mmCIF file of C-alpha atoms in Angstrom:
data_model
loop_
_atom_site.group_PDB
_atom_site.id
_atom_site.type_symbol
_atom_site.label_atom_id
_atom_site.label_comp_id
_atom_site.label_asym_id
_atom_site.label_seq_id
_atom_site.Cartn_x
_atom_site.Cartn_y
_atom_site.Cartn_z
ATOM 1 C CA UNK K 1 98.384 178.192 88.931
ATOM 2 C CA UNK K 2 99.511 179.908 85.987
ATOM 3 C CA UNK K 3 99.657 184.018 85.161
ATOM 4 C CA UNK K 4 99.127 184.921 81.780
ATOM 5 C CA UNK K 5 100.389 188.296 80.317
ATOM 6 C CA UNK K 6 99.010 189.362 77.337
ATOM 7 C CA UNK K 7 102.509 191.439 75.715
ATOM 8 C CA UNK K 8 101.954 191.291 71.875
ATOM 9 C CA UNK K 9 100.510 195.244 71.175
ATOM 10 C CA UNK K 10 102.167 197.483 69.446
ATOM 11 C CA UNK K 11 102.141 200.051 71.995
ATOM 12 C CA UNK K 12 101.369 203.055 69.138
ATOM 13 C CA UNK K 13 100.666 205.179 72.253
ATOM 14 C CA UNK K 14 104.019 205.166 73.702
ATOM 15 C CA UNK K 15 105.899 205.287 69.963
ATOM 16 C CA UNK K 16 108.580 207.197 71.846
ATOM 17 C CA UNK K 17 109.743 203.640 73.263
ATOM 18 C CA UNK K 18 107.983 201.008 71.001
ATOM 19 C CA UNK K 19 109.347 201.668 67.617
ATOM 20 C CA UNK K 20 112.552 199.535 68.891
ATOM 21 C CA UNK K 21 110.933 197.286 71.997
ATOM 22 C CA UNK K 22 107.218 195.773 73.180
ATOM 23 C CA UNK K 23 105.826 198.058 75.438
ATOM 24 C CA UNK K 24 105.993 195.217 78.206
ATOM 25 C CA UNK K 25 109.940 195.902 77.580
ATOM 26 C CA UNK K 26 109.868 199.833 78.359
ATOM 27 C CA UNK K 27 111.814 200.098 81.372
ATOM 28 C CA UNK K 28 111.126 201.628 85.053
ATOM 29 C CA UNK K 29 114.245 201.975 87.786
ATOM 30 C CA UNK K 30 116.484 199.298 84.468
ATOM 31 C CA UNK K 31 113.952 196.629 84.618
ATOM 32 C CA UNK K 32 111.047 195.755 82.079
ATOM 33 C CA UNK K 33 107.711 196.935 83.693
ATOM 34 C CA UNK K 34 106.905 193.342 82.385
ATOM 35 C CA UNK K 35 109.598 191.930 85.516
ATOM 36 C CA UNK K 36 107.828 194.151 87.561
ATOM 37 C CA UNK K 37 104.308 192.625 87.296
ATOM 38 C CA UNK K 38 106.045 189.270 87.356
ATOM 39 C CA UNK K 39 107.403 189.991 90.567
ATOM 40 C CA UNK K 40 104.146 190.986 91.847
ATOM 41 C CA UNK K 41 102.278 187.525 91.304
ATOM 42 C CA UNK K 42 105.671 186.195 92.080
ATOM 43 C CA UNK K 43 105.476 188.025 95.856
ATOM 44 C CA UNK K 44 101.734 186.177 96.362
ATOM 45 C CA UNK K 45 103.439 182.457 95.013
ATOM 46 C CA UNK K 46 102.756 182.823 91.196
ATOM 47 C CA UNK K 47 105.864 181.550 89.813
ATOM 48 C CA UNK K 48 104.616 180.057 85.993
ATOM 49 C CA UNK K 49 103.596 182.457 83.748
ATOM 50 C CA UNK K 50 102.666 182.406 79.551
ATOM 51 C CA UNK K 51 103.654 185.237 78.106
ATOM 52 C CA UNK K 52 101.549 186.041 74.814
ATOM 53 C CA UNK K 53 104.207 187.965 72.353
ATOM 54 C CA UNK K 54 103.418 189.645 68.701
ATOM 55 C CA UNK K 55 105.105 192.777 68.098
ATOM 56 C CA UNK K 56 108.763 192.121 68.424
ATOM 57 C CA UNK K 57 108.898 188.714 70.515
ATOM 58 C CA UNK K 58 112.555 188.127 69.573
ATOM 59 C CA UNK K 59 112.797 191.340 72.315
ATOM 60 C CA UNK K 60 111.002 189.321 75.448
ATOM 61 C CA UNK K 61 112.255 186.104 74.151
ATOM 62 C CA UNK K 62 115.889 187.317 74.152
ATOM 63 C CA UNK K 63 115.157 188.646 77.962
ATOM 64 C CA UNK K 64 114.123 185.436 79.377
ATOM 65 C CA UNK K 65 116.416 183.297 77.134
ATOM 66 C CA UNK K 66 119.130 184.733 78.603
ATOM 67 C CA UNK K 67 118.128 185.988 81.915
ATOM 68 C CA UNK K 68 120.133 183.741 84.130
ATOM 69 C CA UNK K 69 123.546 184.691 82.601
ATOM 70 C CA UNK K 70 122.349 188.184 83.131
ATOM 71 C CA UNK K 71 121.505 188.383 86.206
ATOM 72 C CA UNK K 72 124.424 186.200 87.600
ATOM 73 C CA UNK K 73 127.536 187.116 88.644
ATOM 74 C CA UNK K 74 129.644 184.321 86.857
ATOM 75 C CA UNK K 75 133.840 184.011 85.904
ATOM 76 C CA UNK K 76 133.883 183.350 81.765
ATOM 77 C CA UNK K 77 137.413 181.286 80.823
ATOM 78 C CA UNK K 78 138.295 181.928 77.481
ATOM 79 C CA UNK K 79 140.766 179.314 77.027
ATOM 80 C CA UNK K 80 138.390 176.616 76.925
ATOM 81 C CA UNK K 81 135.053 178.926 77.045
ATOM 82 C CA UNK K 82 133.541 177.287 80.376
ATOM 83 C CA UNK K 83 131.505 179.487 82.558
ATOM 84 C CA UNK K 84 131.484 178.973 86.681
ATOM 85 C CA UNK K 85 128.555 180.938 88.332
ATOM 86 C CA UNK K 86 129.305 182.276 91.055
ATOM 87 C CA UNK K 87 126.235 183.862 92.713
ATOM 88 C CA UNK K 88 122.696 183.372 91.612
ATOM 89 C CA UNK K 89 120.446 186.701 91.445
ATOM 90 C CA UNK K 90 118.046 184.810 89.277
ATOM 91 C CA UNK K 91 114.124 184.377 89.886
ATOM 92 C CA UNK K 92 112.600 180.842 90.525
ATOM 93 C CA UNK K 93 110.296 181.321 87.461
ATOM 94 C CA UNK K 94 108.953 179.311 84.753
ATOM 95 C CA UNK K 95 108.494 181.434 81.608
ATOM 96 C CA UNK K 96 106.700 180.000 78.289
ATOM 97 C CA UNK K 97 107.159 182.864 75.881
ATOM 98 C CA UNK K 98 104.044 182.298 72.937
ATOM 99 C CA UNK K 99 103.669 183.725 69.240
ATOM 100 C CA UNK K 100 100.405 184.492 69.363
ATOM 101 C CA UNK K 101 100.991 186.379 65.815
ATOM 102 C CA UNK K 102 101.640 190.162 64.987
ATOM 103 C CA UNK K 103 98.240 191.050 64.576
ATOM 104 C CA UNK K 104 96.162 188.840 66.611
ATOM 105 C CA UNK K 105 93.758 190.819 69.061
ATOM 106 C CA UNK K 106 93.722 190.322 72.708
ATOM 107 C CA UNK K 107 90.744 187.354 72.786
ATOM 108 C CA UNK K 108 92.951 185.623 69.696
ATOM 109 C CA UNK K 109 95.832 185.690 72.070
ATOM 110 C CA UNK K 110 94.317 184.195 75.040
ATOM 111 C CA UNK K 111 92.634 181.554 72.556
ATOM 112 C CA UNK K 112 95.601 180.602 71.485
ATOM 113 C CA UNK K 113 97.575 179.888 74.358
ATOM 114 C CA UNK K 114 94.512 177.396 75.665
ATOM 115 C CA UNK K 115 96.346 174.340 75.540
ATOM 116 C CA UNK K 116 99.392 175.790 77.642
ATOM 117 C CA UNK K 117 96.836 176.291 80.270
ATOM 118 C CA UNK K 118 94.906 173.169 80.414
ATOM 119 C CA UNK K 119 91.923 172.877 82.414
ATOM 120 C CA UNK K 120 93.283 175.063 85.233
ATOM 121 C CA UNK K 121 91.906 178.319 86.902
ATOM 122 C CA UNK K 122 94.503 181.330 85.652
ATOM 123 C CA UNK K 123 95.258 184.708 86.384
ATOM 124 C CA UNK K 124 95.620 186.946 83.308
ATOM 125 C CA UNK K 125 96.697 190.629 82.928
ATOM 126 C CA UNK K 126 97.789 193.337 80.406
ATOM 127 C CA UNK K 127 101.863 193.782 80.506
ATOM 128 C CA UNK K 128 101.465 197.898 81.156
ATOM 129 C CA UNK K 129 100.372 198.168 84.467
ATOM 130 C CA UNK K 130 101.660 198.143 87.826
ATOM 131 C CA UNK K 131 99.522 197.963 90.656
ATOM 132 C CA UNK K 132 99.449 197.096 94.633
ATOM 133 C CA UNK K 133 96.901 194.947 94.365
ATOM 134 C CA UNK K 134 96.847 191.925 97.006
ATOM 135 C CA UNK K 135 96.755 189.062 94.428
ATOM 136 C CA UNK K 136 95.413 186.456 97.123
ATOM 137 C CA UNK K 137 92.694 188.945 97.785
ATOM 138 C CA UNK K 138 91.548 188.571 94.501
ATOM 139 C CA UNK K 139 91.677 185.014 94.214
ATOM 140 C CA UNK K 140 89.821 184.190 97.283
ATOM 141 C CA UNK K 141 86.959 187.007 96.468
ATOM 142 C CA UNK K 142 86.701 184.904 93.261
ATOM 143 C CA UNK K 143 86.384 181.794 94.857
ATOM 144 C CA UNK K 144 83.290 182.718 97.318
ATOM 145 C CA UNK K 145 81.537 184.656 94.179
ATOM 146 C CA UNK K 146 81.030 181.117 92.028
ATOM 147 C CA UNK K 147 81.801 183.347 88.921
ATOM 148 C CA UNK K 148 84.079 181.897 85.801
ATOM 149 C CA UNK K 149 85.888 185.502 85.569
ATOM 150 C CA UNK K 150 86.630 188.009 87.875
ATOM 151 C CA UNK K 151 88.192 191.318 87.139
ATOM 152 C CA UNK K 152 89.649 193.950 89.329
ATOM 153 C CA UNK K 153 87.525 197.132 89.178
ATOM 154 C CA UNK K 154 89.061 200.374 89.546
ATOM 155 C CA UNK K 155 87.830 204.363 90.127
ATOM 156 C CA UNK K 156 90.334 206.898 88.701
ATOM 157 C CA UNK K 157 91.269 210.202 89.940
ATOM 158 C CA UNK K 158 90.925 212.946 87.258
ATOM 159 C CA UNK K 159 93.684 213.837 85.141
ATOM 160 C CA UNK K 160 93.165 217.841 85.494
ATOM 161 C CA UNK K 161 92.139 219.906 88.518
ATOM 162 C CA UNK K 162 88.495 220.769 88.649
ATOM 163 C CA UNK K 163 87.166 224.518 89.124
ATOM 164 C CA UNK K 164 83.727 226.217 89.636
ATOM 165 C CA UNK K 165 83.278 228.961 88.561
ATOM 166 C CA UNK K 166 80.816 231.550 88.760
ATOM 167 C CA UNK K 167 78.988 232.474 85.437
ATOM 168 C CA UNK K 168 78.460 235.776 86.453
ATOM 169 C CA UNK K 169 81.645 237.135 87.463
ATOM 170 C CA UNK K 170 83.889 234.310 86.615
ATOM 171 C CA UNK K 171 85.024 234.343 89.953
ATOM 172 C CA UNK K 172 86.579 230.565 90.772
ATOM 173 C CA UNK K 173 84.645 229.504 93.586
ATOM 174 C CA UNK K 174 86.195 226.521 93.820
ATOM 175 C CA UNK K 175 88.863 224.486 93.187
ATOM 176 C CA UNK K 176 90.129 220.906 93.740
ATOM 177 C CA UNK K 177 93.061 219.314 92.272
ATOM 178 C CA UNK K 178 92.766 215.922 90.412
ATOM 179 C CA UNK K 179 89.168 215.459 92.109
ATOM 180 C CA UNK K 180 87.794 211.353 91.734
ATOM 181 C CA UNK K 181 86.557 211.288 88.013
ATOM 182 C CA UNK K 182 83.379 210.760 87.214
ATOM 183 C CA UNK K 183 83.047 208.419 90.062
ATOM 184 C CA UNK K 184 82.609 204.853 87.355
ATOM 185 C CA UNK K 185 84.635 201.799 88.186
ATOM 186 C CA UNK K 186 86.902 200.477 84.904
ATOM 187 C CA UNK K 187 88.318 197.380 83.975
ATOM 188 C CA UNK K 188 92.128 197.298 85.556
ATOM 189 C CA UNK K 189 92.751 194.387 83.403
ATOM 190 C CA UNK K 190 93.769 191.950 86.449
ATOM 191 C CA UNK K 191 91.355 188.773 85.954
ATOM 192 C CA UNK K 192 90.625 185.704 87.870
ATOM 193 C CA UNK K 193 89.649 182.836 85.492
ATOM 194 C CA UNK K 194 87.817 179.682 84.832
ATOM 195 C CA UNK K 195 88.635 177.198 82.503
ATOM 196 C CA UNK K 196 85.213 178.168 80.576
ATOM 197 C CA UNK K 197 86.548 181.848 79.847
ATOM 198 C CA UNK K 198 87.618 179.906 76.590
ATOM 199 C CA UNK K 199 84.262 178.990 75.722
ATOM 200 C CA UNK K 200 83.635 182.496 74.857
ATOM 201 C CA UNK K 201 85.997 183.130 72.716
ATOM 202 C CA UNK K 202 84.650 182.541 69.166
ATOM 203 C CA UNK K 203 85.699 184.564 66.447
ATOM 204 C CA UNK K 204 89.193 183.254 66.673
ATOM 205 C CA UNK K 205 92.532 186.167 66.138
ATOM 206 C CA UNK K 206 89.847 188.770 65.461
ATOM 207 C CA UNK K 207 88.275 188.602 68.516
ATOM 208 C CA UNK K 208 89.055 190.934 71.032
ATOM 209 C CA UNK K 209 88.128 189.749 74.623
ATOM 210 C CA UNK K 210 86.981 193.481 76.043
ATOM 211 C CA UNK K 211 83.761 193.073 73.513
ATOM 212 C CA UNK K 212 81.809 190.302 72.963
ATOM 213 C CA UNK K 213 83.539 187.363 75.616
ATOM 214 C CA UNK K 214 83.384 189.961 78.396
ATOM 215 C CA UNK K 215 80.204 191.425 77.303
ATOM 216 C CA UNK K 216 78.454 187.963 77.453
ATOM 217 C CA UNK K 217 80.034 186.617 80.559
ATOM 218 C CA UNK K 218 78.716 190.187 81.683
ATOM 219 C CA UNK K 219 75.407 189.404 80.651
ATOM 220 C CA UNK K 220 74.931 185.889 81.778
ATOM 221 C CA UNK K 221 75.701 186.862 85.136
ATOM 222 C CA UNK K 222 78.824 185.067 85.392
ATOM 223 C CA UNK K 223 81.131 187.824 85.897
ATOM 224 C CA UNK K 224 82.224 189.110 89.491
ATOM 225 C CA UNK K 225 84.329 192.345 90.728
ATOM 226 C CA UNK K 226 87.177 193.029 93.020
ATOM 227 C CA UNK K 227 87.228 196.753 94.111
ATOM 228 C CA UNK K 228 90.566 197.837 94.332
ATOM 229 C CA UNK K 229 91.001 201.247 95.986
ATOM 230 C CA UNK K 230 94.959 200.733 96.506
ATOM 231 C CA UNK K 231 97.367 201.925 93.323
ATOM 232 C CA UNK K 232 96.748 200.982 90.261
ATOM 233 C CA UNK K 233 98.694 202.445 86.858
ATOM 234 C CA UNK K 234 99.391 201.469 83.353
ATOM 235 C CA UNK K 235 101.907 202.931 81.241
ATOM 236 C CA UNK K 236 99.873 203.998 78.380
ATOM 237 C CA UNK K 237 102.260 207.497 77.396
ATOM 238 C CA UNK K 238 105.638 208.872 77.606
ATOM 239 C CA UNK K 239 104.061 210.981 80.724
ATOM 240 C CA UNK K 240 102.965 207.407 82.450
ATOM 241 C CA UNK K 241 106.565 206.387 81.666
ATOM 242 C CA UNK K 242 108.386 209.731 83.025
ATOM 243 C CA UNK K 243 105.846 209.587 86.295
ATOM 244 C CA UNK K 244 106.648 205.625 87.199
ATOM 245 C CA UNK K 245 110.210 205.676 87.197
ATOM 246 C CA UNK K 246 109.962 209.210 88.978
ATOM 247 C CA UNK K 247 108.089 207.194 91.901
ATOM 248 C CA UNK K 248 110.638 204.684 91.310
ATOM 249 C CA UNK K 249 113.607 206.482 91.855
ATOM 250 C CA UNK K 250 111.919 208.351 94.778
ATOM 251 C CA UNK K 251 111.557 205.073 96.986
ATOM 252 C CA UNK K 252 107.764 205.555 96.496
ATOM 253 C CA UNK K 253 106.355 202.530 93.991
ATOM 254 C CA UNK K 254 103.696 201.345 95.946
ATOM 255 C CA UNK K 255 103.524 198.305 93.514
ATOM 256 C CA UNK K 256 106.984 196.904 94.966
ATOM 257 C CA UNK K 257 105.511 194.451 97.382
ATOM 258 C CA UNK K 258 108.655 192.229 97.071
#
């Protein structure tokens, strides 16, 4: 089974990073956050992925081109320019790396890498967020439900603490740090698919998969959820970026499975 990562945005919200690399490329603890949802699937025995670039491919396609070398310690002799590797560090991965154009919106992308999937179930994701989510899980929940798309479903904690107050004399009666939100479950962008996903996907580069395919598959009641209630993050900001490799750092990333 194949994972496909959709890595062709221009990341505007995170312009601090992007105006030089893809988002997918914006690093936590010196790795893409890309390699770190790669390692993920790669932990529950996903080890071929499609990776649909746009905005600055030559960036991801440069990674993976040269990954090996990189992550190998190897002895270079320069008198006849042979290289002896020495110790592997590598991954046992199969990457196909996909223009999917600059501009192209997410449904486009996924259209257009059809014939790399074949008529195979796949996995597909966004390449900005990391998560803890148990990737068999989700696969077998999708297999009982008889759906042709499953997405992981998600309830976020609010971003700023929450007070009552009393309208009288403004006396704070309560108060509760980053409470649950408004208690609705979102689309974490981790999907389980069927081959006839494609079939919805008409409007060709212009369509954008979160609208129309989604909202019809919706409505046909073809689509199924997995609750996730573990950790689940994408790095939208220059705050997401600053809090991920803090956790990082701290020996506290609940997405590191591996």
């Amino acid at each position: 089974m194949k994972a496909v990562i959709l890595a062709g945005g221009f990341g505007t919200r995170l312009s601090e990073a992007t105006n030089l690399i893809p988002k997918p490329m914006v690093e936590i603890g010196g790795k893409p956050i890309l390699w770190h949802i790669m390692k993920t699937y790669s932990y529950y025995g996903i080890h071929e992925f499609i990776i649909c670039c746009g905005y600055k491919q030559y960036v991801i396609k440069e990674y993976f081109a040269n990954y090996f070398r990189h992550n190998s310690d190897m002895t270079v002799n320069l008198a006849d320019n042979s290289v002896e590797i020495l110790d592997n560090h590598s991954e046992n991965w199969k990457v196909t790396l996909i223009d999917t154009g600059l501009n192209t919106m997410t449904g486009g992308r996924i259209k257009r890498i059809q014939k790399y999937v074949g008529e195979e179930r796949f996995l597909l994701t966004y390449g900005d967020g990391v998560t803890d989510l148990n990737i068999g899980d989700t696969l077998s929940s999708h297999e009982k439900s008889g759906a042709i798309l499953s997405l992981t479903a998600y309830q976020p904690s609010g971003k700023f603490g929450a007070l009552q107050i009393d309208p009288q004399s403004n006396q704070v009666t309560s108060f509760l740090e980053k409470p649950d939100g408004d208690r609705n479950w979102i689309n974490a962008g981790y999907f389980v698919c069927e081959k006839e996903v494609f079939d919805y996907i008409r409007e060709g580069d212009a369509t954008i998969f979160e609208r129309t395919p989604l909202e019809n598959i919706a409505r046909e009641g073809k689509m199924h959820a997995f609750k996730h209630t573990g950790f689940w993050k994408p790095m939208d900001t220059l705050r997401d970026s600053i809090e991920l490799n803090d956790m990082w750092e701290k020996g506290i990333a609940p997405w590191k499975v591996w």
